[in-house]
Amino acid sequence: MRATRSLLLLLLCSAGLFAGCGRGVGSGGLDALLEEGWRAYSKGDFGGAINCFRAADNSSDATPEQAFSAVLGLATTHHFQANPDLARARDCYGRLGLLDTDAARRQSLLGLGQVDVAEGKTLEGQSRLVKLIGDYPDSVEADEAVIHLADSLFRPSYVEGKPGDFKLPGENLIRRGLNALEGRLKARPHNPLAAAMHMMLANAYVQMEDFEQAVAHLVAAEEEGIAVVKTRGTVLWRIARIAEKELGDRDLAEAYYERYVEEFGRTTLFYRALKSLERVRALKEDTGA
C-alpha cells in the first residue's frame, strides 16, 4: 500500500493542504525545512525526513498548516520506513486527531486504522476505517480507507499456536471485501484509486474462478489509467491470457495480445505475446474456414 500512500501525498501536495508544496505560509525557514523533509521522504531518506519533520514539530513558530505537515510527516515516515516504528507512528497519528481540521482528523483515522491492522488489532482497525468512510465519504482518504479495509478482509490469517500456518479468509469476509470495493466504485466510479480497486477486485474474482468478472475489472482498471508502465503491461497480458485460456474469447484475446505486442516490444513477455497472438489468429481463421 505504499503506492497508495505516495498517491495520497501527491494529491495533498497538489491541493496545497500542507506546507512545503506550492506557495509557502508562515515562516520561510519552516517552509523550506518541511519541503526538504518531504523531498527526503520521497527519495527514501527516512532518517533525513524524520530530522526535518522533528525540527519543524519542535518549532514554536509553526502555523497550524505547518504543524499539520510536520506531524503528518513524522507519522508517515515512522509508519512506512524500511523498519516501521508503529508505536511512534500511532502516537503521531493520534496527535493528528487532536488538530482542529478535518484533513488532520481524516489522516488520523486512516493512519490509526492501518496501524491497528498491522499490529493484529484487525477489528479495531476496520472499525476506524469504516468510521472514516462514513464520516468523510467524499474524501480521497475514504477512497484509500476502502482499499485498506478490503485488503484486511482478503488477507490470510495466522493460525494461533501454529507458527507459519495460515488460513484463507472465509466466503463471508471475501464478500464483505468485494462489497466494500464495488460499493465505493458505484458511489465514486472515477476516484483517484479506482484502477487499484478494479485490480483488487480482479484478483479476488480470479481466486473465486469467476473469470468473466475478473476480466471485466481488469479492462476497467486499464481504462481508468494505470500510471506504472510495468503494471499496465501485466494487466494487458492478464486480460489476454484469461480471455483465451479461461473464457475462450478469441476476439478479446487477440485484441489484448495485439496491444501488448504493439506497446511492450522490449519486455520478457513480448515473444510469448507475439506467438500467442499468432496462435489465436490461426485458430480464428480455422474456425472461420
Short mmCIF file of N, CA and C in Angstrom, two decimals, residues 25-184:
data_model
loop_
_atom_site.label_atom_id
_atom_site.label_comp_id
_atom_site.label_asym_id
_atom_site.label_seq_id
_atom_site.Cartn_x
_atom_site.Cartn_y
_atom_site.Cartn_z
N VAL A 25 3.61 29.29 3.54
CA VAL A 25 2.88 30.08 4.53
C VAL A 25 3.75 30.20 5.75
N GLY A 26 3.52 31.28 6.51
CA GLY A 26 4.27 31.41 7.75
C GLY A 26 5.75 31.61 7.49
N SER A 27 6.54 31.04 8.39
CA SER A 27 7.99 31.21 8.33
C SER A 27 8.57 30.55 7.09
N GLY A 28 9.34 31.35 6.32
CA GLY A 28 10.01 30.79 5.15
C GLY A 28 10.98 29.69 5.52
N GLY A 29 11.62 29.83 6.71
CA GLY A 29 12.56 28.80 7.14
C GLY A 29 11.87 27.48 7.40
N LEU A 30 10.71 27.51 8.04
CA LEU A 30 9.97 26.28 8.30
C LEU A 30 9.43 25.67 7.01
N ASP A 31 8.99 26.52 6.08
CA ASP A 31 8.52 26.01 4.80
C ASP A 31 9.63 25.23 4.09
N ALA A 32 10.81 25.81 4.10
CA ALA A 32 11.94 25.15 3.44
C ALA A 32 12.29 23.85 4.14
N LEU A 33 12.22 23.86 5.46
CA LEU A 33 12.54 22.66 6.23
C LEU A 33 11.54 21.53 5.93
N LEU A 34 10.27 21.90 5.89
CA LEU A 34 9.24 20.90 5.59
C LEU A 34 9.36 20.39 4.16
N GLU A 35 9.65 21.29 3.24
CA GLU A 35 9.84 20.86 1.85
C GLU A 35 11.01 19.89 1.75
N GLU A 36 12.07 20.18 2.48
CA GLU A 36 13.23 19.28 2.50
C GLU A 36 12.84 17.92 3.09
N GLY A 37 12.00 17.94 4.14
CA GLY A 37 11.57 16.68 4.75
C GLY A 37 10.76 15.83 3.78
N TRP A 38 9.81 16.43 3.07
CA TRP A 38 9.01 15.67 2.12
C TRP A 38 9.85 15.19 0.93
N ARG A 39 10.83 15.99 0.54
CA ARG A 39 11.71 15.56 -0.53
C ARG A 39 12.53 14.35 -0.09
N ALA A 40 13.04 14.38 1.14
CA ALA A 40 13.80 13.24 1.65
C ALA A 40 12.92 12.01 1.75
N TYR A 41 11.69 12.19 2.20
CA TYR A 41 10.76 11.06 2.30
C TYR A 41 10.54 10.43 0.93
N SER A 42 10.32 11.27 -0.09
CA SER A 42 10.03 10.75 -1.42
C SER A 42 11.22 9.99 -2.00
N LYS A 43 12.43 10.31 -1.53
CA LYS A 43 13.64 9.64 -2.01
C LYS A 43 14.01 8.43 -1.16
N GLY A 44 13.26 8.16 -0.11
CA GLY A 44 13.56 7.04 0.76
C GLY A 44 14.61 7.35 1.82
N ASP A 45 14.94 8.63 2.00
CA ASP A 45 15.89 9.03 3.04
C ASP A 45 15.07 9.29 4.31
N PHE A 46 14.68 8.21 5.00
CA PHE A 46 13.75 8.35 6.11
C PHE A 46 14.40 9.01 7.32
N GLY A 47 15.69 8.74 7.54
CA GLY A 47 16.36 9.40 8.65
C GLY A 47 16.39 10.90 8.47
N GLY A 48 16.73 11.34 7.26
CA GLY A 48 16.75 12.78 6.97
C GLY A 48 15.37 13.39 7.08
N ALA A 49 14.35 12.66 6.63
CA ALA A 49 12.98 13.17 6.71
C ALA A 49 12.56 13.35 8.17
N ILE A 50 12.86 12.36 9.00
CA ILE A 50 12.49 12.46 10.41
C ILE A 50 13.17 13.65 11.07
N ASN A 51 14.44 13.87 10.76
CA ASN A 51 15.17 15.01 11.34
C ASN A 51 14.49 16.33 10.97
N CYS A 52 14.10 16.46 9.71
CA CYS A 52 13.45 17.70 9.27
C CYS A 52 12.09 17.87 9.93
N PHE A 53 11.28 16.83 9.91
CA PHE A 53 9.95 16.94 10.48
C PHE A 53 10.00 17.16 11.99
N ARG A 54 10.95 16.52 12.66
CA ARG A 54 11.06 16.68 14.11
C ARG A 54 11.45 18.12 14.45
N ALA A 55 12.38 18.68 13.67
CA ALA A 55 12.80 20.07 13.92
C ALA A 55 11.62 21.02 13.71
N ALA A 56 10.84 20.79 12.66
CA ALA A 56 9.68 21.64 12.42
C ALA A 56 8.63 21.46 13.52
N ASP A 57 8.46 20.22 13.97
CA ASP A 57 7.48 19.93 15.00
C ASP A 57 7.85 20.60 16.32
N ASN A 58 9.13 20.76 16.55
CA ASN A 58 9.59 21.39 17.81
C ASN A 58 9.58 22.91 17.76
N SER A 59 9.27 23.48 16.61
CA SER A 59 9.28 24.93 16.48
C SER A 59 8.06 25.54 17.15
N SER A 60 8.28 26.62 17.84
CA SER A 60 7.17 27.33 18.50
C SER A 60 6.51 28.32 17.56
N ASP A 61 7.08 28.50 16.36
CA ASP A 61 6.56 29.49 15.42
C ASP A 61 5.70 28.88 14.31
N ALA A 62 5.45 27.58 14.39
CA ALA A 62 4.75 26.91 13.29
C ALA A 62 3.29 27.37 13.22
N THR A 63 2.83 27.60 12.00
CA THR A 63 1.42 27.87 11.77
C THR A 63 0.65 26.55 11.88
N PRO A 64 -0.68 26.58 11.98
CA PRO A 64 -1.44 25.32 12.00
C PRO A 64 -1.15 24.42 10.79
N GLU A 65 -0.99 25.03 9.61
CA GLU A 65 -0.70 24.24 8.41
C GLU A 65 0.68 23.58 8.51
N GLN A 66 1.64 24.32 9.04
CA GLN A 66 2.99 23.76 9.20
C GLN A 66 3.03 22.68 10.26
N ALA A 67 2.27 22.88 11.34
CA ALA A 67 2.20 21.85 12.38
C ALA A 67 1.59 20.57 11.83
N PHE A 68 0.55 20.70 11.00
CA PHE A 68 -0.07 19.55 10.35
C PHE A 68 0.95 18.82 9.49
N SER A 69 1.69 19.58 8.68
CA SER A 69 2.68 18.98 7.80
C SER A 69 3.75 18.23 8.58
N ALA A 70 4.22 18.82 9.67
CA ALA A 70 5.29 18.21 10.45
C ALA A 70 4.83 16.91 11.11
N VAL A 71 3.64 16.93 11.73
CA VAL A 71 3.16 15.73 12.43
C VAL A 71 2.79 14.64 11.43
N LEU A 72 2.16 15.03 10.31
CA LEU A 72 1.85 14.06 9.26
C LEU A 72 3.13 13.45 8.71
N GLY A 73 4.16 14.28 8.53
CA GLY A 73 5.43 13.77 8.04
C GLY A 73 6.05 12.77 9.00
N LEU A 74 6.03 13.07 10.28
CA LEU A 74 6.57 12.13 11.27
C LEU A 74 5.77 10.83 11.28
N ALA A 75 4.44 10.94 11.27
CA ALA A 75 3.61 9.74 11.30
C ALA A 75 3.88 8.86 10.09
N THR A 76 3.88 9.47 8.93
CA THR A 76 4.06 8.73 7.69
C THR A 76 5.44 8.09 7.61
N THR A 77 6.46 8.82 8.01
CA THR A 77 7.82 8.29 7.91
C THR A 77 8.03 7.15 8.90
N HIS A 78 7.59 7.31 10.13
CA HIS A 78 7.70 6.21 11.10
C HIS A 78 6.93 4.98 10.61
N HIS A 79 5.80 5.21 9.95
CA HIS A 79 4.94 4.11 9.51
C HIS A 79 5.53 3.36 8.32
N PHE A 80 6.07 4.10 7.35
CA PHE A 80 6.44 3.48 6.07
C PHE A 80 7.94 3.37 5.84
N GLN A 81 8.76 3.66 6.84
CA GLN A 81 10.19 3.46 6.68
C GLN A 81 10.50 1.97 6.60
N ALA A 82 11.73 1.64 6.22
CA ALA A 82 12.10 0.25 5.98
C ALA A 82 11.80 -0.64 7.18
N ASN A 83 12.06 -0.14 8.37
CA ASN A 83 11.74 -0.85 9.61
C ASN A 83 10.72 -0.01 10.38
N PRO A 84 9.44 -0.22 10.13
CA PRO A 84 8.41 0.66 10.71
C PRO A 84 8.48 0.72 12.23
N ASP A 85 8.28 1.91 12.75
CA ASP A 85 8.15 2.12 14.19
C ASP A 85 6.67 2.42 14.44
N LEU A 86 5.90 1.36 14.63
CA LEU A 86 4.45 1.52 14.72
C LEU A 86 4.02 2.27 15.97
N ALA A 87 4.78 2.12 17.05
CA ALA A 87 4.41 2.82 18.28
C ALA A 87 4.50 4.34 18.08
N ARG A 88 5.59 4.81 17.47
CA ARG A 88 5.72 6.24 17.22
C ARG A 88 4.75 6.71 16.16
N ALA A 89 4.51 5.87 15.15
CA ALA A 89 3.52 6.23 14.14
C ALA A 89 2.15 6.41 14.79
N ARG A 90 1.77 5.48 15.67
CA ARG A 90 0.48 5.57 16.35
C ARG A 90 0.39 6.87 17.15
N ASP A 91 1.46 7.21 17.87
CA ASP A 91 1.46 8.43 18.66
C ASP A 91 1.23 9.66 17.78
N CYS A 92 1.92 9.70 16.64
CA CYS A 92 1.79 10.86 15.75
C CYS A 92 0.42 10.91 15.08
N TYR A 93 -0.09 9.76 14.66
CA TYR A 93 -1.44 9.75 14.09
C TYR A 93 -2.47 10.20 15.14
N GLY A 94 -2.25 9.80 16.39
CA GLY A 94 -3.14 10.25 17.46
C GLY A 94 -3.09 11.75 17.64
N ARG A 95 -1.90 12.33 17.54
CA ARG A 95 -1.76 13.78 17.66
C ARG A 95 -2.48 14.49 16.51
N LEU A 96 -2.45 13.89 15.32
CA LEU A 96 -3.17 14.50 14.19
C LEU A 96 -4.65 14.64 14.51
N GLY A 97 -5.21 13.66 15.19
CA GLY A 97 -6.63 13.69 15.53
C GLY A 97 -7.00 14.81 16.48
N LEU A 98 -6.00 15.38 17.16
CA LEU A 98 -6.26 16.48 18.09
C LEU A 98 -6.20 17.84 17.42
N LEU A 99 -5.72 17.88 16.17
CA LEU A 99 -5.66 19.15 15.45
C LEU A 99 -7.05 19.52 14.95
N ASP A 100 -7.31 20.80 14.87
CA ASP A 100 -8.66 21.28 14.60
C ASP A 100 -8.92 21.45 13.11
N THR A 101 -8.68 20.40 12.33
CA THR A 101 -9.02 20.44 10.90
C THR A 101 -9.55 19.07 10.49
N ASP A 102 -10.47 19.07 9.52
CA ASP A 102 -10.98 17.80 9.02
C ASP A 102 -9.88 16.99 8.34
N ALA A 103 -8.97 17.68 7.64
CA ALA A 103 -7.88 16.96 6.97
C ALA A 103 -7.05 16.17 7.96
N ALA A 104 -6.75 16.78 9.11
CA ALA A 104 -5.96 16.10 10.13
C ALA A 104 -6.74 14.93 10.73
N ARG A 105 -8.03 15.13 10.96
CA ARG A 105 -8.83 14.04 11.52
C ARG A 105 -8.94 12.87 10.55
N ARG A 106 -9.06 13.17 9.25
CA ARG A 106 -9.11 12.09 8.25
C ARG A 106 -7.81 11.29 8.25
N GLN A 107 -6.70 12.01 8.27
CA GLN A 107 -5.40 11.34 8.27
C GLN A 107 -5.20 10.53 9.55
N SER A 108 -5.72 11.02 10.66
CA SER A 108 -5.60 10.32 11.93
C SER A 108 -6.33 8.98 11.87
N LEU A 109 -7.59 9.01 11.43
CA LEU A 109 -8.37 7.77 11.34
C LEU A 109 -7.74 6.78 10.37
N LEU A 110 -7.28 7.28 9.23
CA LEU A 110 -6.67 6.41 8.22
C LEU A 110 -5.41 5.76 8.76
N GLY A 111 -4.55 6.56 9.36
CA GLY A 111 -3.29 6.02 9.88
C GLY A 111 -3.49 5.07 11.04
N LEU A 112 -4.33 5.46 11.99
CA LEU A 112 -4.57 4.58 13.15
C LEU A 112 -5.21 3.27 12.72
N GLY A 113 -6.10 3.33 11.74
CA GLY A 113 -6.71 2.10 11.24
C GLY A 113 -5.68 1.16 10.66
N GLN A 114 -4.73 1.69 9.88
CA GLN A 114 -3.69 0.86 9.29
C GLN A 114 -2.75 0.28 10.35
N VAL A 115 -2.41 1.10 11.34
CA VAL A 115 -1.53 0.63 12.40
C VAL A 115 -2.21 -0.47 13.20
N ASP A 116 -3.48 -0.29 13.51
CA ASP A 116 -4.23 -1.34 14.22
C ASP A 116 -4.14 -2.67 13.47
N VAL A 117 -4.42 -2.64 12.17
CA VAL A 117 -4.39 -3.87 11.38
C VAL A 117 -2.99 -4.47 11.37
N ALA A 118 -1.97 -3.62 11.21
CA ALA A 118 -0.58 -4.10 11.18
C ALA A 118 -0.19 -4.75 12.50
N GLU A 119 -0.76 -4.28 13.59
CA GLU A 119 -0.45 -4.84 14.90
C GLU A 119 -1.36 -6.02 15.29
N GLY A 120 -2.20 -6.46 14.37
CA GLY A 120 -3.07 -7.59 14.63
C GLY A 120 -4.39 -7.23 15.28
N LYS A 121 -4.65 -5.94 15.47
CA LYS A 121 -5.94 -5.50 16.04
C LYS A 121 -6.90 -5.23 14.89
N THR A 122 -7.22 -6.29 14.16
CA THR A 122 -7.93 -6.15 12.89
C THR A 122 -9.30 -5.52 13.05
N LEU A 123 -10.08 -5.97 14.01
CA LEU A 123 -11.43 -5.42 14.17
C LEU A 123 -11.40 -3.95 14.53
N GLU A 124 -10.45 -3.56 15.40
CA GLU A 124 -10.33 -2.15 15.77
C GLU A 124 -9.96 -1.32 14.55
N GLY A 125 -9.01 -1.83 13.76
CA GLY A 125 -8.59 -1.10 12.57
C GLY A 125 -9.72 -0.97 11.57
N GLN A 126 -10.44 -2.05 11.35
CA GLN A 126 -11.57 -1.99 10.42
C GLN A 126 -12.62 -1.00 10.89
N SER A 127 -12.85 -0.94 12.18
CA SER A 127 -13.83 -0.01 12.73
C SER A 127 -13.44 1.44 12.44
N ARG A 128 -12.15 1.75 12.60
CA ARG A 128 -11.68 3.11 12.31
C ARG A 128 -11.85 3.43 10.82
N LEU A 129 -11.52 2.48 9.97
CA LEU A 129 -11.62 2.71 8.52
C LEU A 129 -13.07 2.91 8.11
N VAL A 130 -13.97 2.12 8.68
CA VAL A 130 -15.39 2.27 8.39
C VAL A 130 -15.90 3.64 8.86
N LYS A 131 -15.43 4.09 10.00
CA LYS A 131 -15.82 5.41 10.51
C LYS A 131 -15.35 6.50 9.56
N LEU A 132 -14.12 6.39 9.09
CA LEU A 132 -13.59 7.38 8.15
C LEU A 132 -14.45 7.44 6.89
N ILE A 133 -14.79 6.27 6.35
CA ILE A 133 -15.61 6.22 5.14
C ILE A 133 -16.98 6.84 5.39
N GLY A 134 -17.55 6.56 6.55
CA GLY A 134 -18.87 7.09 6.87
C GLY A 134 -18.87 8.58 7.16
N ASP A 135 -17.84 9.05 7.87
CA ASP A 135 -17.81 10.47 8.28
C ASP A 135 -17.35 11.39 7.15
N TYR A 136 -16.50 10.89 6.26
CA TYR A 136 -15.94 11.72 5.19
C TYR A 136 -16.07 10.99 3.84
N PRO A 137 -17.29 10.74 3.40
CA PRO A 137 -17.50 9.85 2.26
C PRO A 137 -16.94 10.36 0.93
N ASP A 138 -16.75 11.66 0.80
CA ASP A 138 -16.30 12.21 -0.48
C ASP A 138 -14.81 12.51 -0.53
N SER A 139 -14.05 11.97 0.42
CA SER A 139 -12.63 12.30 0.51
C SER A 139 -11.76 11.23 -0.12
N VAL A 140 -10.56 11.64 -0.55
CA VAL A 140 -9.61 10.67 -1.08
C VAL A 140 -9.10 9.75 0.03
N GLU A 141 -9.09 10.24 1.27
CA GLU A 141 -8.72 9.36 2.38
C GLU A 141 -9.72 8.23 2.55
N ALA A 142 -11.00 8.52 2.31
CA ALA A 142 -12.01 7.46 2.37
C ALA A 142 -11.81 6.46 1.23
N ASP A 143 -11.41 6.95 0.05
CA ASP A 143 -11.07 6.03 -1.05
C ASP A 143 -9.97 5.07 -0.60
N GLU A 144 -8.94 5.63 0.01
CA GLU A 144 -7.82 4.80 0.45
C GLU A 144 -8.26 3.86 1.58
N ALA A 145 -9.13 4.35 2.44
CA ALA A 145 -9.61 3.51 3.54
C ALA A 145 -10.34 2.28 3.02
N VAL A 146 -11.09 2.43 1.92
CA VAL A 146 -11.78 1.29 1.33
C VAL A 146 -10.78 0.23 0.88
N ILE A 147 -9.68 0.66 0.29
CA ILE A 147 -8.66 -0.29 -0.16
C ILE A 147 -8.05 -1.02 1.03
N HIS A 148 -7.73 -0.31 2.09
CA HIS A 148 -7.15 -0.96 3.27
C HIS A 148 -8.16 -1.88 3.96
N LEU A 149 -9.42 -1.46 3.97
CA LEU A 149 -10.45 -2.30 4.56
C LEU A 149 -10.59 -3.60 3.78
N ALA A 150 -10.68 -3.51 2.46
CA ALA A 150 -10.80 -4.71 1.64
C ALA A 150 -9.57 -5.60 1.78
N ASP A 151 -8.40 -5.00 1.81
CA ASP A 151 -7.17 -5.78 1.96
C ASP A 151 -7.18 -6.54 3.28
N SER A 152 -7.67 -5.92 4.34
CA SER A 152 -7.71 -6.60 5.65
C SER A 152 -8.70 -7.76 5.64
N LEU A 153 -9.72 -7.67 4.80
CA LEU A 153 -10.72 -8.74 4.70
C LEU A 153 -10.25 -9.88 3.81
N PHE A 154 -9.46 -9.55 2.79
CA PHE A 154 -8.96 -10.57 1.87
C PHE A 154 -7.73 -11.29 2.41
N ARG A 155 -7.09 -10.73 3.40
CA ARG A 155 -5.78 -11.21 3.86
C ARG A 155 -5.89 -12.53 4.62
N PRO A 156 -5.02 -13.52 4.31
CA PRO A 156 -4.98 -14.75 5.11
C PRO A 156 -4.62 -14.42 6.56
N SER A 157 -5.10 -15.22 7.49
CA SER A 157 -4.81 -15.00 8.91
C SER A 157 -3.97 -16.16 9.45
N TYR A 158 -3.13 -15.84 10.42
CA TYR A 158 -2.28 -16.86 11.03
C TYR A 158 -3.10 -17.75 11.96
N VAL A 159 -2.74 -19.01 12.00
CA VAL A 159 -3.40 -19.96 12.87
C VAL A 159 -2.75 -19.90 14.24
N GLU A 160 -3.52 -19.56 15.27
CA GLU A 160 -2.98 -19.40 16.61
C GLU A 160 -2.38 -20.72 17.10
N GLY A 161 -1.16 -20.63 17.63
CA GLY A 161 -0.49 -21.80 18.17
C GLY A 161 0.23 -22.64 17.13
N LYS A 162 0.17 -22.23 15.86
CA LYS A 162 0.84 -22.96 14.79
C LYS A 162 1.66 -21.98 13.95
N PRO A 163 2.86 -21.64 14.42
CA PRO A 163 3.70 -20.68 13.70
C PRO A 163 3.92 -21.12 12.25
N GLY A 164 3.75 -20.18 11.34
CA GLY A 164 3.96 -20.48 9.92
C GLY A 164 2.72 -20.95 9.20
N ASP A 165 1.69 -21.35 9.95
CA ASP A 165 0.45 -21.80 9.32
C ASP A 165 -0.52 -20.61 9.20
N PHE A 166 -1.31 -20.61 8.15
CA PHE A 166 -2.32 -19.58 8.00
C PHE A 166 -3.53 -20.17 7.29
N LYS A 167 -4.63 -19.48 7.41
CA LYS A 167 -5.86 -19.93 6.76
C LYS A 167 -6.41 -18.81 5.88
N LEU A 168 -7.01 -19.20 4.78
CA LEU A 168 -7.59 -18.24 3.86
C LEU A 168 -8.88 -17.68 4.45
N PRO A 169 -9.23 -16.45 4.06
CA PRO A 169 -10.47 -15.87 4.59
C PRO A 169 -11.69 -16.64 4.11
N GLY A 170 -12.71 -16.66 4.93
CA GLY A 170 -13.95 -17.34 4.56
C GLY A 170 -14.73 -16.55 3.52
N GLU A 171 -15.73 -17.20 2.96
CA GLU A 171 -16.53 -16.57 1.90
C GLU A 171 -17.20 -15.29 2.39
N ASN A 172 -17.60 -15.25 3.66
CA ASN A 172 -18.27 -14.05 4.17
C ASN A 172 -17.33 -12.85 4.20
N LEU A 173 -16.07 -13.08 4.56
CA LEU A 173 -15.10 -11.98 4.56
C LEU A 173 -14.78 -11.52 3.14
N ILE A 174 -14.62 -12.48 2.25
CA ILE A 174 -14.35 -12.11 0.86
C ILE A 174 -15.51 -11.29 0.29
N ARG A 175 -16.73 -11.72 0.58
CA ARG A 175 -17.89 -10.99 0.09
C ARG A 175 -17.94 -9.58 0.66
N ARG A 176 -17.58 -9.41 1.93
CA ARG A 176 -17.53 -8.07 2.52
C ARG A 176 -16.50 -7.19 1.82
N GLY A 177 -15.36 -7.77 1.49
CA GLY A 177 -14.35 -7.01 0.77
C GLY A 177 -14.81 -6.62 -0.62
N LEU A 178 -15.45 -7.56 -1.32
CA LEU A 178 -15.99 -7.25 -2.65
C LEU A 178 -17.04 -6.15 -2.56
N ASN A 179 -17.91 -6.24 -1.57
CA ASN A 179 -18.98 -5.24 -1.42
C ASN A 179 -18.39 -3.86 -1.13
N ALA A 180 -17.34 -3.81 -0.31
CA ALA A 180 -16.72 -2.52 0.01
C ALA A 180 -16.16 -1.86 -1.24
N LEU A 181 -15.42 -2.64 -2.04
CA LEU A 181 -14.80 -2.09 -3.25
C LEU A 181 -15.85 -1.74 -4.30
N GLU A 182 -16.79 -2.65 -4.54
CA GLU A 182 -17.79 -2.40 -5.57
C GLU A 182 -18.73 -1.26 -5.17
N GLY A 183 -19.04 -1.17 -3.87
CA GLY A 183 -19.88 -0.07 -3.41
C GLY A 183 -19.19 1.27 -3.60
N ARG A 184 -17.90 1.30 -3.32
CA ARG A 184 -17.16 2.56 -3.50
C ARG A 184 -17.09 2.95 -4.97
#
